[in-house]
Coordinates of C-alpha atoms in Angstrom, one line a residue:
M1 CA 83.3 110.7 156.6
A2 CA 86.6 108.8 157.2
A3 CA 88.8 111.8 156.2
K4 CA 87.0 114.0 158.7
R5 CA 87.7 111.5 161.5
I6 CA 91.4 111.4 160.5
S7 CA 91.7 115.2 160.5
L8 CA 89.9 115.4 163.9
N9 CA 92.2 112.9 165.5
K10 CA 95.2 114.7 164.2
E11 CA 94.0 118.0 165.6
K12 CA 93.4 116.4 169.0
A13 CA 96.9 115.0 169.0
E14 CA 98.4 118.4 168.2
A15 CA 96.3 120.0 171.0
R16 CA 97.7 117.6 173.7
E17 CA 101.1 119.4 173.9
G18 CA 102.4 120.4 177.2
D19 CA 101.2 119.9 180.8
G20 CA 101.6 122.8 183.3
G21 CA 104.0 124.7 181.0
K22 CA 106.0 121.6 180.1
Q23 CA 106.3 121.1 176.4
Q24 CA 106.2 117.5 175.1
L25 CA 106.5 116.2 171.6
L26 CA 103.8 113.7 171.2
K27 CA 105.0 110.7 169.2
E28 CA 102.6 109.5 166.6
A29 CA 100.8 106.2 167.5
P30 CA 101.7 104.1 164.5
I31 CA 99.2 101.9 162.7
Y32 CA 100.7 99.0 160.8
G33 CA 99.9 96.1 158.6
D34 CA 96.3 94.9 158.3
V35 CA 94.8 97.6 160.4
L36 CA 96.0 100.4 158.2
E37 CA 95.3 98.5 155.1
A38 CA 91.7 97.9 156.3
I39 CA 91.3 101.7 156.9
L40 CA 92.6 102.7 153.5
T41 CA 90.5 100.2 151.6
R42 CA 87.4 101.8 153.0
L43 CA 88.3 105.3 151.8
T44 CA 87.1 107.0 148.6
L45 CA 89.7 108.4 146.3
L46 CA 88.8 111.8 147.6
D47 CA 89.4 110.7 151.2
M48 CA 92.7 109.2 150.2
V49 CA 93.9 112.8 149.4
A50 CA 93.1 113.8 153.0
A51 CA 94.6 110.6 154.4
S52 CA 97.9 111.3 152.6
R53 CA 98.2 114.6 154.5
V54 CA 98.0 113.0 158.0
S55 CA 101.7 112.1 158.2
M56 CA 104.7 110.8 156.3
S57 CA 103.9 107.2 157.2
W58 CA 100.2 107.6 156.1
R59 CA 101.4 109.2 152.9
G60 CA 103.6 106.2 152.2
A61 CA 100.8 103.8 153.1
V62 CA 98.4 105.6 150.7
S63 CA 100.9 105.4 147.9
T64 CA 101.5 101.7 148.5
S65 CA 97.8 101.0 148.7
L66 CA 97.2 102.8 145.4
R67 CA 100.0 100.9 143.7
I68 CA 98.5 97.6 144.8
S69 CA 94.9 98.5 144.1
P70 CA 94.7 101.7 142.0
R71 CA 90.9 101.8 142.2
V72 CA 90.8 104.5 139.5
K73 CA 87.7 104.0 137.5
P74 CA 86.5 106.7 135.0
W75 CA 84.3 109.2 136.7
F76 CA 81.1 110.4 135.0
I77 CA 80.9 114.2 135.2
A78 CA 77.8 116.3 134.7
Y79 CA 77.7 120.1 134.2
V80 CA 74.4 121.8 134.7
L81 CA 74.0 125.1 132.7
H82 CA 71.3 127.7 132.4
H83 CA 69.5 127.1 129.2
R84 CA 69.4 130.7 127.9
N85 CA 72.6 132.3 129.0
H86 CA 74.7 129.1 129.3
S87 CA 76.1 130.1 132.7
L88 CA 77.2 127.2 134.9
T89 CA 74.9 126.5 137.8
S90 CA 76.3 123.4 139.3
A91 CA 78.4 120.3 138.6
C92 CA 78.8 116.8 140.0
A93 CA 80.7 113.6 139.4
F94 CA 80.0 109.9 139.9
D95 CA 82.9 107.7 141.2
P96 CA 82.0 104.1 140.3
A97 CA 84.9 102.7 142.4
S98 CA 83.2 104.0 145.6
R99 CA 79.7 104.3 144.2
V100 CA 79.3 107.9 145.4
W101 CA 78.3 111.2 143.8
L102 CA 80.6 114.2 144.4
R103 CA 79.5 117.8 144.2
I104 CA 82.0 120.0 142.4
D105 CA 82.4 123.6 143.4
I106 CA 84.1 125.4 140.5
R107 CA 85.9 128.6 141.3
D108 CA 87.2 129.5 137.7
L109 CA 83.7 129.9 136.3
H110 CA 84.8 132.2 133.5
H111 CA 85.9 129.1 131.5
F112 CA 82.4 127.6 131.7
T113 CA 80.2 130.7 131.3
S114 CA 79.5 132.8 128.3
D115 CA 81.3 136.0 127.2
F116 CA 79.9 138.8 129.5
N117 CA 79.6 141.2 126.5
A118 CA 77.9 138.7 124.2
S119 CA 74.1 138.5 124.0
A120 CA 72.5 135.4 125.4
S121 CA 71.3 134.2 122.0
A122 CA 74.8 134.6 120.4
S123 CA 77.0 133.5 123.2
P124 CA 78.8 130.2 122.8
A125 CA 77.6 127.2 124.6
L126 CA 79.7 124.6 126.5
R127 CA 79.8 121.4 124.6
S128 CA 81.2 117.9 124.9
S129 CA 82.7 115.9 122.1
H130 CA 82.4 112.6 124.0
S131 CA 85.9 111.8 122.7
Q132 CA 88.8 111.7 125.1
H133 CA 86.9 113.9 127.7
L134 CA 87.1 117.0 125.6
L135 CA 85.0 120.1 126.5
Y136 CA 84.9 123.1 124.2
K137 CA 83.3 126.4 123.2
F138 CA 83.6 128.3 120.0
S139 CA 82.3 131.4 118.3
A140 CA 83.2 133.5 115.2
G141 CA 86.1 134.9 117.1
F142 CA 87.6 132.2 119.4
F143 CA 87.9 128.5 120.1
S144 CA 88.3 127.4 123.8
F145 CA 88.8 123.8 124.9
S146 CA 90.0 121.6 127.7
F147 CA 90.9 117.9 127.9
D148 CA 92.5 117.3 131.3
A149 CA 90.6 115.1 133.8
L150 CA 88.8 117.8 135.8
H151 CA 89.1 120.5 133.1
L152 CA 91.4 122.7 135.1
T153 CA 93.4 123.9 132.1
W154 CA 91.8 125.6 129.2
H155 CA 93.4 126.4 125.8
Q156 CA 92.5 129.6 124.0
A157 CA 92.8 129.8 120.3
E158 CA 91.6 131.8 117.4
A159 CA 88.4 130.5 115.7
P160 CA 88.8 128.0 112.8
L161 CA 89.0 129.7 109.4
V162 CA 85.6 128.2 108.4
W163 CA 82.6 129.2 110.5
R164 CA 80.6 126.1 111.6
Q165 CA 77.4 125.5 113.5
D166 CA 77.4 121.9 114.4
P167 CA 80.9 120.5 113.6
I168 CA 82.5 117.2 114.6
V169 CA 85.1 118.1 117.2
A170 CA 87.6 115.5 118.6
R171 CA 91.0 115.4 120.3
L172 CA 93.8 113.5 118.8
G173 CA 96.7 113.6 121.3
S174 CA 97.9 117.2 121.4
R175 CA 95.7 118.2 118.4
V176 CA 92.1 119.0 118.0
I177 CA 90.2 118.4 114.8
V178 CA 87.2 120.3 113.7
A179 CA 85.3 118.9 110.7
G180 CA 82.0 119.5 108.8
G181 CA 79.1 121.3 110.5
T182 CA 79.3 124.3 108.1
C183 CA 76.6 126.8 107.3
D184 CA 74.5 126.3 104.2
F185 CA 76.2 129.2 102.4
V186 CA 79.7 127.8 102.8
D187 CA 81.0 126.3 99.6
D188 CA 82.7 123.2 101.2
P189 CA 80.5 121.5 103.8
L190 CA 83.2 118.8 104.2
A191 CA 85.9 121.2 105.3
V192 CA 88.4 119.9 107.9
E193 CA 90.8 121.9 110.1
M194 CA 93.2 120.7 112.8
Y195 CA 94.7 122.8 115.7
D196 CA 98.0 121.9 117.2
T197 CA 98.5 123.0 120.8
G198 CA 102.3 123.1 120.4
S199 CA 102.5 125.4 117.4
R200 CA 99.2 127.1 118.2
R201 CA 98.2 127.0 114.6
W202 CA 95.3 125.8 112.4
E203 CA 96.1 123.5 109.5
A204 CA 93.7 122.7 106.6
C205 CA 93.3 119.0 106.0
E206 CA 91.8 116.8 103.3
P207 CA 88.0 117.2 103.2
M208 CA 85.7 114.5 104.6
P209 CA 84.6 111.7 102.3
I210 CA 82.0 112.9 99.8
L211 CA 79.7 110.0 101.0
L212 CA 79.2 112.0 104.2
K213 CA 78.2 115.2 102.6
D214 CA 74.6 115.0 103.8
S215 CA 75.4 114.0 107.3
A216 CA 78.6 116.0 108.1
T217 CA 77.5 117.2 111.5
S218 CA 77.8 115.9 115.1
T219 CA 74.1 115.3 115.1
W220 CA 74.5 112.5 112.5
L221 CA 78.0 111.3 113.1
S222 CA 79.6 109.6 116.1
T223 CA 83.4 109.8 116.8
A224 CA 86.1 107.7 118.4
A225 CA 89.7 108.9 118.6
T226 CA 93.2 107.8 119.6
D227 CA 96.3 110.0 119.7
D228 CA 96.7 109.7 115.9
R229 CA 93.5 108.4 114.4
L230 CA 89.9 109.5 114.2
Y231 CA 86.9 107.3 113.3
L232 CA 83.6 108.6 112.1
L233 CA 80.4 106.5 112.1
E234 CA 77.1 107.5 110.5
K235 CA 74.7 106.6 113.3
R236 CA 71.9 105.3 111.1
S237 CA 73.6 103.7 108.1
H238 CA 76.7 102.3 109.9
V239 CA 79.0 103.8 107.3
I240 CA 82.5 104.2 108.9
C241 CA 85.7 105.9 107.8
S242 CA 89.0 107.0 109.5
F243 CA 91.3 110.0 109.5
D244 CA 95.1 109.8 109.9
A245 CA 96.3 112.8 111.9
E246 CA 99.9 112.4 110.6
T247 CA 99.1 112.4 106.9
K248 CA 96.0 114.6 107.3
T249 CA 94.1 112.3 105.0
W250 CA 91.0 110.1 105.1
G251 CA 90.8 106.4 104.3
P252 CA 88.0 104.7 102.3
T253 CA 84.5 104.3 103.7
F254 CA 83.1 100.9 104.7
N255 CA 79.8 99.4 106.0
L256 CA 80.1 97.8 109.4
I257 CA 79.2 94.1 109.5
L258 CA 77.4 93.4 112.7
S259 CA 76.9 89.9 114.1
T260 CA 73.8 89.3 116.2
N261 CA 72.4 86.2 117.9
A262 CA 69.0 87.0 116.4
P263 CA 67.8 88.7 113.2
V264 CA 67.3 92.1 114.8
A265 CA 68.4 95.2 113.1
V266 CA 70.6 97.9 114.8
F267 CA 68.8 101.2 114.0
H268 CA 71.1 103.6 115.9
S269 CA 74.7 103.3 116.9
I270 CA 77.6 105.1 118.6
I271 CA 81.3 104.3 118.7
G272 CA 84.1 104.9 121.2
F273 CA 87.4 103.5 122.5
A274 CA 87.3 101.2 125.5
D275 CA 91.0 101.2 126.3
D276 CA 92.5 100.1 123.0
R277 CA 89.3 98.5 121.6
L278 CA 86.9 100.2 119.2
V279 CA 83.5 99.5 120.6
L280 CA 80.0 100.1 119.0
V281 CA 77.0 100.7 121.2
G282 CA 73.8 100.0 119.3
L283 CA 70.0 100.1 119.8
M284 CA 68.4 97.0 118.4
G285 CA 64.9 96.7 116.9
E286 CA 63.2 99.8 115.6
A287 CA 62.7 103.4 117.0
D288 CA 59.1 102.6 118.1
D289 CA 59.9 99.0 119.1
L290 CA 63.1 98.8 121.0
K291 CA 64.4 95.2 121.5
G292 CA 67.6 95.9 123.3
L293 CA 71.0 97.6 123.6
G294 CA 74.1 95.7 122.6
F295 CA 77.9 96.1 122.5
W296 CA 80.2 95.0 119.7
E297 CA 84.0 95.1 119.3
V298 CA 84.9 96.6 115.9
D299 CA 87.9 95.2 114.0
Q300 CA 89.9 98.3 113.1
V301 CA 91.1 96.6 109.8
T302 CA 88.2 94.6 108.5
Y303 CA 85.4 96.5 110.3
E304 CA 83.7 93.3 111.2
C305 CA 81.9 93.5 114.6
R306 CA 81.9 90.8 117.3
K307 CA 79.1 90.8 119.8
I308 CA 80.4 91.5 123.4
G309 CA 77.1 91.7 125.4
E310 CA 73.8 93.3 125.9
M311 CA 72.2 95.6 128.5
P312 CA 69.9 93.5 130.9
P313 CA 66.3 93.6 129.8
A314 CA 65.2 95.3 133.1
M315 CA 67.6 98.2 132.4
V316 CA 66.3 98.5 128.8
D317 CA 62.8 98.8 130.2
R318 CA 63.9 101.6 132.5
L319 CA 65.8 103.3 129.7
R320 CA 62.7 103.1 127.6
N321 CA 60.4 104.4 130.3
A322 CA 62.8 107.3 131.0
N323 CA 62.9 108.5 127.4
S324 CA 60.3 108.6 124.6
R325 CA 63.0 109.4 122.1
L326 CA 65.2 106.3 122.3
S327 CA 66.7 106.9 118.9
T328 CA 69.1 109.5 120.4
P329 CA 70.8 108.1 123.5
I330 CA 74.5 109.0 124.1
A331 CA 77.3 106.8 125.3
S332 CA 80.4 108.2 127.0
I333 CA 83.3 105.8 126.9
E334 CA 86.6 106.0 128.9
G335 CA 88.9 103.2 130.0
N336 CA 86.9 100.0 130.2
F337 CA 83.7 101.9 131.3
I338 CA 80.7 102.7 129.1
Y339 CA 78.1 105.1 130.4
V340 CA 74.8 105.1 128.6
Y341 CA 72.2 107.9 129.2
N342 CA 69.6 110.1 127.6
P343 CA 70.8 113.7 127.3
S344 CA 67.2 115.1 127.4
N345 CA 66.1 113.1 130.5
P346 CA 69.2 112.1 132.5
E347 CA 67.6 110.9 135.7
E348 CA 69.3 107.5 135.6
I349 CA 72.9 106.8 134.3
F350 CA 73.6 103.2 133.3
F351 CA 77.1 102.0 133.1
C352 CA 79.0 98.8 132.0
E353 CA 82.5 97.8 133.1
L354 CA 84.1 95.5 130.5
N355 CA 86.1 93.1 132.6
E356 CA 87.9 90.2 131.1
G357 CA 85.4 89.8 128.3
K358 CA 82.4 90.2 130.6
C359 CA 79.9 93.0 131.0
Q360 CA 79.3 94.1 134.6
W361 CA 76.3 96.4 134.7
G362 CA 75.2 99.0 137.2
H363 CA 73.2 102.3 137.4
A364 CA 73.3 105.5 139.4
V365 CA 70.6 108.1 140.0
N366 CA 71.7 111.6 138.9
P367 CA 71.3 113.9 142.0
M368 CA 71.3 116.9 139.8
A369 CA 68.3 115.7 137.7
N370 CA 65.8 117.0 140.4
I371 CA 66.8 120.6 139.6
R372 CA 66.3 120.1 135.9
S373 CA 63.8 122.5 134.3
Q374 CA 63.3 124.2 131.0
M375 CA 65.9 126.8 132.1
H376 CA 68.7 124.2 132.5
R377 CA 70.6 121.8 130.3
F378 CA 73.3 119.2 131.0
V379 CA 76.7 118.6 129.5
F380 CA 78.2 115.2 130.2
T381 CA 81.7 113.7 129.9
C382 CA 83.8 111.1 131.7
S383 CA 87.4 111.1 132.8
R384 CA 90.0 109.0 134.5
V385 CA 90.5 111.0 137.7
G386 CA 93.6 110.1 139.8
M387 CA 95.2 111.2 143.0
G388 CA 97.4 113.7 141.1
D389 CA 94.3 115.3 139.5
L390 CA 92.6 115.7 142.9
Q391 CA 95.7 117.1 144.6
K392 CA 96.3 119.6 141.8
A393 CA 92.6 120.7 141.9
M394 CA 92.8 121.3 145.6
A395 CA 96.2 122.9 145.6
T396 CA 95.1 125.5 143.0
G397 CA 91.8 126.1 144.8
N398 CA 89.8 125.9 141.6
R399 CA 87.9 122.8 142.6
R400 CA 86.3 121.9 145.8
L401 CA 84.8 118.4 146.0
T402 CA 82.4 117.1 148.6
V403 CA 80.4 113.9 148.9
A404 CA 76.8 114.6 147.9
S405 CA 74.3 113.8 150.6

């Protein structure tokens, strides 16, 4: 790996001090212009961290290179957990900029594993909201969540006032909303609460729209969030509504209007934000007769949907062959990247980069899928990981990343 060669050359240079007791200060052999630029363009973002430590001039060159070409594309991150006791077994990340998988050694495992004193059946499981790279765990006594790129920082809070089994959880800036998902014996199945990380307090909000009473769980609803607004979409009926984090109120419900090039119904859909665009990912056809997978941009005022593109037919065939339950795929959206995968059989990860109105497709084979068994499950998210995130992770010692072989 390039970073290892850089480190080795530096060590050799430091070792060549002195000759027969005479101490000499070796001057660095400078690399300028096109040569250094060519070196840096071949490094992964992880290698750039090592390169920035070679010398002051290299650090400056790395900084300049990243300003000219940031090469920061959202990583797809997979956490593998034991199915029964929910303890973390391994983690990895896919960097689409360099097309490599990275193994992640996590040192602060207590954030990812269950309470030691809790029984396996009652201990809280790690979950992903698929909204602004939020991971969370909750029980009757506590609520724990993290939304930084590599999940180094975890927030600990008291549990919401209303106990929930399968709630909608999403991050809105410095706040986290928890809605619906209540037990059968709770009077208000549409209850909504919001936690503010600044005041460290829960606030009751206006309940969810009554139209969503029979589907007020994360199983039936998809979420998309900005710093001040949350969108909920019923995956089957395409009913959509929004929540204003400042007023703590819900707007009216609408039916999405989808435009298609052919009279093909969309039977399952998911929403998310690709940069500042609200995007819908939909399966076309029927559950037992999949015709394709398409993308639409949703107008946030009129809720009309404009077709962006479709997954190539060959990829649709591979997605169909990989999963017999194609009615429940998941899409993780961050930046201008959309990752599509099957949570129950994640051997292949398909991704699309929305670039100047065009869909650029690719796929990656999940290196952790070969260890999957009935005793393991996956939790997925995606994050924009930058140099600062990697430097912080390595400085604290809580993350060790290596290129997967």
